[in-house]
Coordinates of C-alpha atoms in Angstrom, one line a residue:
M1 CA 0.0 0.0 0.0
E2 CA 1.3 3.5 -0.9
T3 CA 1.0 6.0 1.9
V4 CA 0.3 9.6 0.8
I5 CA 1.8 12.3 3.0
V6 CA -0.3 15.5 2.9
E7 CA 1.1 18.7 4.5
I8 CA -1.6 20.8 6.1
T9 CA -1.2 24.2 7.8
D10 CA -3.7 26.8 9.0
N11 CA -2.7 29.2 6.1
D12 CA -2.9 26.5 3.4
K13 CA -5.2 27.7 0.7
Q14 CA -6.0 24.1 -0.2
R15 CA -6.6 23.1 3.4
E16 CA -10.3 22.4 3.1
E17 CA -9.9 20.3 0.0
K18 CA -7.2 18.3 1.7
L19 CA -9.4 17.7 4.7
K20 CA -12.3 16.7 2.4
A21 CA -10.0 14.2 0.6
A22 CA -8.9 12.8 4.0
G23 CA -12.5 12.7 5.1
R24 CA -13.4 10.6 2.0
V25 CA -10.8 8.0 3.0
I26 CA -12.3 7.8 6.5
R27 CA -15.9 7.5 5.1
Q28 CA -14.8 4.7 2.8
G29 CA -13.4 2.7 5.7
G30 CA -9.8 3.7 5.4
L31 CA -7.2 5.0 7.9
V32 CA -5.8 8.5 8.2
A33 CA -3.1 9.6 10.6
F34 CA -3.6 13.2 11.8
P35 CA -2.2 15.7 14.3
T36 CA -4.0 16.7 17.5
E37 CA -2.8 18.9 20.3
T38 CA -1.5 15.9 22.3
V39 CA 0.0 13.3 19.9
Y40 CA -0.7 12.1 16.3
G41 CA -3.8 9.9 16.1
L42 CA -4.6 7.0 13.7
G43 CA -8.1 7.6 12.7
A44 CA -11.0 5.5 11.3
D45 CA -14.8 5.7 11.2
A46 CA -15.7 4.9 14.8
L47 CA -19.1 3.6 13.8
N48 CA -17.7 1.1 11.2
P49 CA -16.6 -2.1 12.9
Q50 CA -14.4 -3.1 9.9
A51 CA -12.6 0.2 10.0
S52 CA -11.9 -0.1 13.7
R53 CA -10.5 -3.6 13.0
R54 CA -8.1 -2.0 10.5
I55 CA -6.7 0.2 13.3
Y56 CA -5.8 -2.8 15.4
E57 CA -4.2 -4.5 12.5
A58 CA -2.1 -1.5 11.5
K59 CA -0.9 -0.9 15.0
G60 CA -0.5 -4.5 16.1
R61 CA -2.7 -3.4 19.0
P62 CA -4.4 -5.9 21.4
S63 CA -8.1 -6.2 20.6
D64 CA -9.2 -5.6 24.1
N65 CA -7.6 -2.1 24.2
P66 CA -10.4 0.4 23.5
L67 CA -10.2 3.2 21.0
I68 CA -11.0 6.8 21.9
V69 CA -13.8 8.3 19.8
H70 CA -13.1 11.9 18.7
I71 CA -15.9 14.3 18.0
C72 CA -16.0 17.8 16.7
D73 CA -19.3 19.0 18.3
K74 CA -20.2 18.6 22.0
K75 CA -23.8 17.9 21.0
D76 CA -22.6 14.7 19.3
L77 CA -21.6 13.2 22.7
E78 CA -25.3 12.3 23.4
K79 CA -25.5 10.6 20.0
I80 CA -23.2 7.7 21.1
T81 CA -23.9 7.4 24.8
K82 CA -26.8 6.3 27.0
H83 CA -26.4 9.0 29.6
V84 CA -24.1 12.0 30.2
P85 CA -23.9 13.0 33.9
E86 CA -24.1 16.7 34.8
R87 CA -20.6 16.6 36.2
A88 CA -19.3 15.4 32.8
K89 CA -21.1 18.2 31.0
K90 CA -19.4 20.7 33.4
L91 CA -16.0 19.2 32.5
A92 CA -16.8 19.3 28.8
D93 CA -17.8 23.0 29.1
K94 CA -14.5 23.7 30.9
F95 CA -12.0 21.6 29.0
W96 CA -13.5 20.8 25.5
P97 CA -12.0 21.1 23.1
G98 CA -8.9 20.0 24.9
P99 CA -6.9 17.0 26.2
L100 CA -9.6 15.4 28.2
T101 CA -11.2 12.0 27.5
M102 CA -14.3 10.9 29.3
I103 CA -15.9 7.4 29.5
F104 CA -19.6 6.7 29.4
E105 CA -22.0 3.8 28.8
K106 CA -22.2 3.5 25.1
N107 CA -25.4 3.1 23.0
D108 CA -25.9 0.6 20.1
R109 CA -24.5 3.0 17.5
V110 CA -20.9 2.3 18.7
P111 CA -19.7 -1.2 17.7
L112 CA -17.8 -3.4 20.2
E113 CA -14.9 -3.4 17.8
T114 CA -14.3 0.2 18.7
T115 CA -14.7 -0.2 22.4
G116 CA -12.5 -3.3 22.8
G117 CA -15.6 -5.4 23.7
L118 CA -16.7 -3.1 26.4
E119 CA -20.2 -1.6 27.0
T120 CA -18.5 1.8 27.6
V121 CA -17.1 4.3 25.1
A122 CA -14.2 6.8 25.6
V123 CA -14.8 10.2 24.0
R124 CA -12.9 13.4 23.5
M125 CA -13.0 16.6 21.5
P126 CA -9.5 17.6 20.4
D127 CA -8.2 21.2 20.5
H128 CA -6.7 21.2 17.0
A129 CA -8.1 22.9 13.9
A130 CA -7.0 20.2 11.4
A131 CA -8.2 17.4 13.7
L132 CA -11.6 19.0 14.1
G133 CA -11.8 19.6 10.4
L134 CA -11.0 15.9 9.6
I135 CA -13.6 14.7 12.1
K136 CA -16.3 16.8 10.5
A137 CA -15.3 15.7 7.0
G138 CA -15.1 12.1 8.1
G139 CA -18.6 11.9 9.4
G140 CA -18.3 13.2 13.0
F141 CA -17.0 10.2 14.8
I142 CA -13.4 9.2 14.4
A143 CA -11.8 6.4 16.5
A144 CA -8.2 7.2 17.0
P145 CA -5.4 5.8 19.2
S146 CA -1.9 7.1 18.8
A147 CA -0.5 6.6 15.3
N148 CA 2.4 4.3 16.3
T149 CA 3.0 0.6 16.3
S150 CA 1.8 -0.8 19.6
G151 CA 4.3 -0.4 22.4
K152 CA 6.5 2.2 20.8
P153 CA 6.7 5.9 21.9
S154 CA 3.7 7.9 20.6
P155 CA 4.4 10.1 17.6
T156 CA 4.6 13.9 18.1
Q157 CA 5.7 14.6 14.6
A158 CA 4.6 13.3 11.2
E159 CA 8.1 11.8 10.7
H160 CA 7.5 9.5 13.6
V161 CA 4.2 8.3 12.0
V162 CA 6.0 7.7 8.7
L163 CA 8.6 5.5 10.5
D164 CA 5.8 3.3 11.9
M165 CA 3.0 3.5 9.4
D166 CA 4.5 4.0 5.9
G167 CA 2.9 1.3 3.7
R168 CA 0.3 0.3 6.3
I169 CA -2.2 3.1 5.9
P170 CA -3.5 5.3 2.9
M171 CA -2.8 8.8 4.2
I172 CA -0.9 10.8 6.8
L173 CA -1.7 14.5 7.4
D174 CA 1.4 16.3 8.3
G175 CA 0.6 19.2 10.6
G176 CA 4.0 19.7 12.1
S177 CA 5.0 19.1 15.8
V178 CA 2.2 18.8 18.4
G179 CA 1.8 21.2 21.2
I180 CA 1.4 19.0 24.4
G181 CA 3.3 15.8 23.6
I182 CA 1.5 13.3 26.0
E183 CA -1.9 11.7 25.7
S184 CA -5.1 13.1 27.2
T185 CA -6.3 12.7 30.8
I186 CA -9.0 9.9 31.0
V187 CA -11.9 10.3 33.5
D188 CA -14.3 7.4 33.8
F189 CA -18.0 8.4 34.4
S190 CA -19.4 4.9 34.1
G191 CA -19.3 4.3 37.9
D192 CA -20.7 6.0 41.0
C193 CA -17.8 8.5 41.4
P194 CA -15.7 9.9 38.5
M195 CA -12.3 8.2 38.4
I196 CA -9.0 9.2 36.6
L197 CA -7.8 6.2 34.7
R198 CA -4.9 7.9 32.9
P199 CA -3.1 11.1 34.1
G200 CA -2.5 13.9 31.6
C201 CA -1.9 17.7 31.6
I202 CA -5.4 18.2 33.0
T203 CA -4.7 17.2 36.5
K204 CA -6.8 15.9 39.4
S205 CA -6.8 19.3 41.2
M206 CA -8.0 21.0 38.0
I207 CA -10.9 18.5 37.6
Q208 CA -11.8 18.8 41.3
E209 CA -12.1 22.6 41.0
V210 CA -14.9 22.0 38.5
I211 CA -16.8 19.0 39.8
G212 CA -15.6 18.3 43.3
E213 CA -14.7 14.7 44.3
V214 CA -12.8 12.6 41.8
K215 CA -10.9 9.4 42.6
M216 CA -7.6 8.1 41.2
D217 CA -7.5 4.5 39.9
E218 CA -5.7 2.5 42.6
G219 CA -3.5 1.0 39.9
L220 CA -2.0 4.4 39.2
K221 CA -1.2 5.2 42.8
D222 CA 2.6 4.8 43.3
E223 CA 2.6 3.2 39.8
N224 CA 2.5 -0.3 41.3
P225 CA 3.0 -2.7 38.4
K226 CA 1.6 -5.6 40.5
K227 CA -1.8 -3.8 40.8
P228 CA -3.3 -3.6 37.3
P229 CA -5.0 -0.3 36.3
K230 CA -8.7 -0.3 35.5
A231 CA -8.2 1.1 31.9
P232 CA -7.4 -1.9 29.7
G233 CA -4.9 0.0 27.6
M234 CA -2.9 1.0 30.6
K235 CA -1.9 -2.6 31.4
Y236 CA 0.2 -3.0 28.3
R237 CA 3.8 -2.1 27.7
H238 CA 3.8 1.4 26.2
Y239 CA 6.1 4.2 25.0
A240 CA 9.2 2.0 25.1
P241 CA 12.4 2.7 23.3
K242 CA 14.4 -0.2 21.8
A243 CA 17.1 0.1 24.5
K244 CA 16.6 -0.9 28.1
M245 CA 15.7 2.1 30.2
I246 CA 16.2 2.7 33.9
L247 CA 14.9 5.6 36.0
V248 CA 16.8 7.0 38.9
D249 CA 14.8 8.7 41.6
G250 CA 16.0 10.9 44.6
S251 CA 17.6 14.2 45.2
Q252 CA 19.1 15.7 42.1
E253 CA 22.6 15.6 43.4
K254 CA 22.3 11.9 44.3
V255 CA 20.6 11.0 41.1
Q256 CA 23.3 12.6 39.0
A257 CA 26.0 10.8 41.0
K258 CA 24.2 7.5 40.6
I259 CA 23.7 7.9 36.9
N260 CA 27.3 8.8 36.4
S261 CA 28.4 5.7 38.3
L262 CA 26.1 3.5 36.3
A263 CA 27.2 5.0 33.0
K264 CA 30.8 4.5 34.0
E265 CA 30.3 0.8 34.6
A266 CA 28.2 0.4 31.4
V267 CA 30.8 2.1 29.2
K268 CA 33.6 0.1 30.9
S269 CA 31.8 -3.1 29.8
G270 CA 31.5 -1.8 26.2
R271 CA 27.8 -0.9 26.3
G272 CA 26.4 2.1 24.5
V273 CA 24.9 4.5 27.0
G274 CA 22.2 7.1 26.7
I275 CA 21.3 9.6 29.5
I276 CA 18.2 11.7 29.8
G277 CA 18.8 14.9 31.8
T278 CA 17.5 18.4 31.8
D279 CA 18.7 21.8 30.7
E280 CA 19.9 22.3 34.2
S281 CA 21.8 19.0 34.6
C282 CA 23.1 17.8 31.2
R283 CA 26.5 19.4 31.7
N284 CA 27.1 17.2 34.7
Y285 CA 27.1 14.0 32.7
P286 CA 30.5 13.4 31.0
L287 CA 29.8 10.0 29.6
G288 CA 27.4 8.5 27.0
I289 CA 25.0 10.2 24.6
V290 CA 23.3 12.9 26.8
K291 CA 20.0 14.5 25.8
S292 CA 18.0 17.2 27.5
I293 CA 14.3 16.5 27.9
G294 CA 13.5 20.1 28.8
T295 CA 13.8 22.4 31.8
R296 CA 12.5 21.7 35.3
A297 CA 11.4 25.3 35.4
D298 CA 8.7 24.4 32.8
E299 CA 7.5 20.8 33.0
D300 CA 5.4 21.4 29.9
T301 CA 8.7 21.3 27.9
I302 CA 9.5 17.9 29.4
A303 CA 6.1 16.5 28.4
R304 CA 6.5 17.9 24.9
H305 CA 9.9 16.4 24.3
L306 CA 9.6 13.0 26.0
Y307 CA 8.5 10.8 23.1
G308 CA 10.8 12.6 20.6
I309 CA 13.8 12.0 22.9
L310 CA 13.0 8.3 23.2
R311 CA 12.6 8.0 19.4
E312 CA 16.0 9.8 18.9
F313 CA 17.7 7.1 21.0
D314 CA 16.2 4.4 18.8
E315 CA 18.2 5.9 15.9
Q316 CA 21.5 5.8 17.9
D317 CA 23.9 3.0 19.1
V318 CA 22.5 2.9 22.6
E319 CA 21.9 -0.3 24.6
I320 CA 20.8 1.2 27.9
I321 CA 19.3 4.6 28.9
Y322 CA 19.5 6.1 32.3
S323 CA 17.0 8.8 33.1
E324 CA 16.4 11.4 35.8
S325 CA 12.9 11.2 37.3
F326 CA 10.5 14.0 38.0
P327 CA 8.1 15.0 40.8
S328 CA 4.9 13.0 40.7
H329 CA 2.4 15.8 41.1
G330 CA 0.6 18.0 38.5
I331 CA 1.7 17.2 35.0
G332 CA 4.7 15.5 36.5
Q333 CA 2.5 12.6 37.4
A334 CA 1.6 12.1 33.8
I335 CA 5.3 12.4 32.8
M336 CA 6.3 9.8 35.3
N337 CA 3.4 7.5 34.3
R338 CA 4.8 7.4 30.8
M339 CA 8.4 7.2 31.8
L340 CA 7.8 4.3 34.2
K341 CA 5.9 2.4 31.4
A342 CA 8.8 3.1 29.0
A343 CA 11.2 1.7 31.5
G344 CA 9.1 -1.3 32.4
H345 CA 8.8 0.0 35.9
Q346 CA 12.6 -0.3 36.4
I347 CA 13.5 2.4 38.9
I348 CA 16.4 2.9 41.3
K349 CA 15.8 4.9 44.5
V350 CA 18.8 6.8 45.8

């Protein structure tokens, strides 16, 4: 299969025609990778069971891992759900369009192929003009996980999608680099109390300010790998680079000393070493291939660069990656959630 790469910008005079062409691919049951404000998504008609199956096939994704349905109009939420609680409507009014996914009981319009066999559906409205345009052109309901092969770091640039999906899908919309860099927060409204199943840049405290009490999935607390999270997709290995990755957690001074000690031993044994630091610390690592993930003064930069850094190491002669850790509050919780999964929960406390 030939994959067509279509550049799309806000100032593109042919933008609408390009979106219509991509929408036709979706309406015909095909797949289109597209940018959102979080990561690139791999889209298909969410109401077409065969189209959803094609997403799983292209990604090599486990079939019990639900797909998120993307909409372009808040009114469409009620077209695919049985009931939308008032608290969910308040969150939608506050954070949609934006990086928030909510889970509800689905109605019969949504096939089980889209929901991973569950009677619930995950829905979000992205804050990205091209994404919203594609959803509208594609029929209003686009199922879209991240546009990478399953288990690899999520794509934050079209080039990442090409590496994973070239020849597997008909079209990639190239909208440049994304703004946030990690996936949306997921809040489950199918139970008695709203529950966060995946942390993101919309934090627990931000949600509580709008709707009051919200729980955190027990499987996310302390990131205990022995206690599986409720969200099916969160139990799988995610975001992982090719090299083995180990996080080092503690005071910055002790973390840097430990990483340098580990790097020295690895280099001595002939292993290629990668180190993930920050703008503030990279100069303190004399060995290995050292990359800054951003600045601790602005954790948004760390989220934005995380997956790109992991993919950069995939292109280099690195067998093991040592990484600094980050505070597990605010967006730092989402960053650490992704980093722990990338490292297979291998973490050294110092």
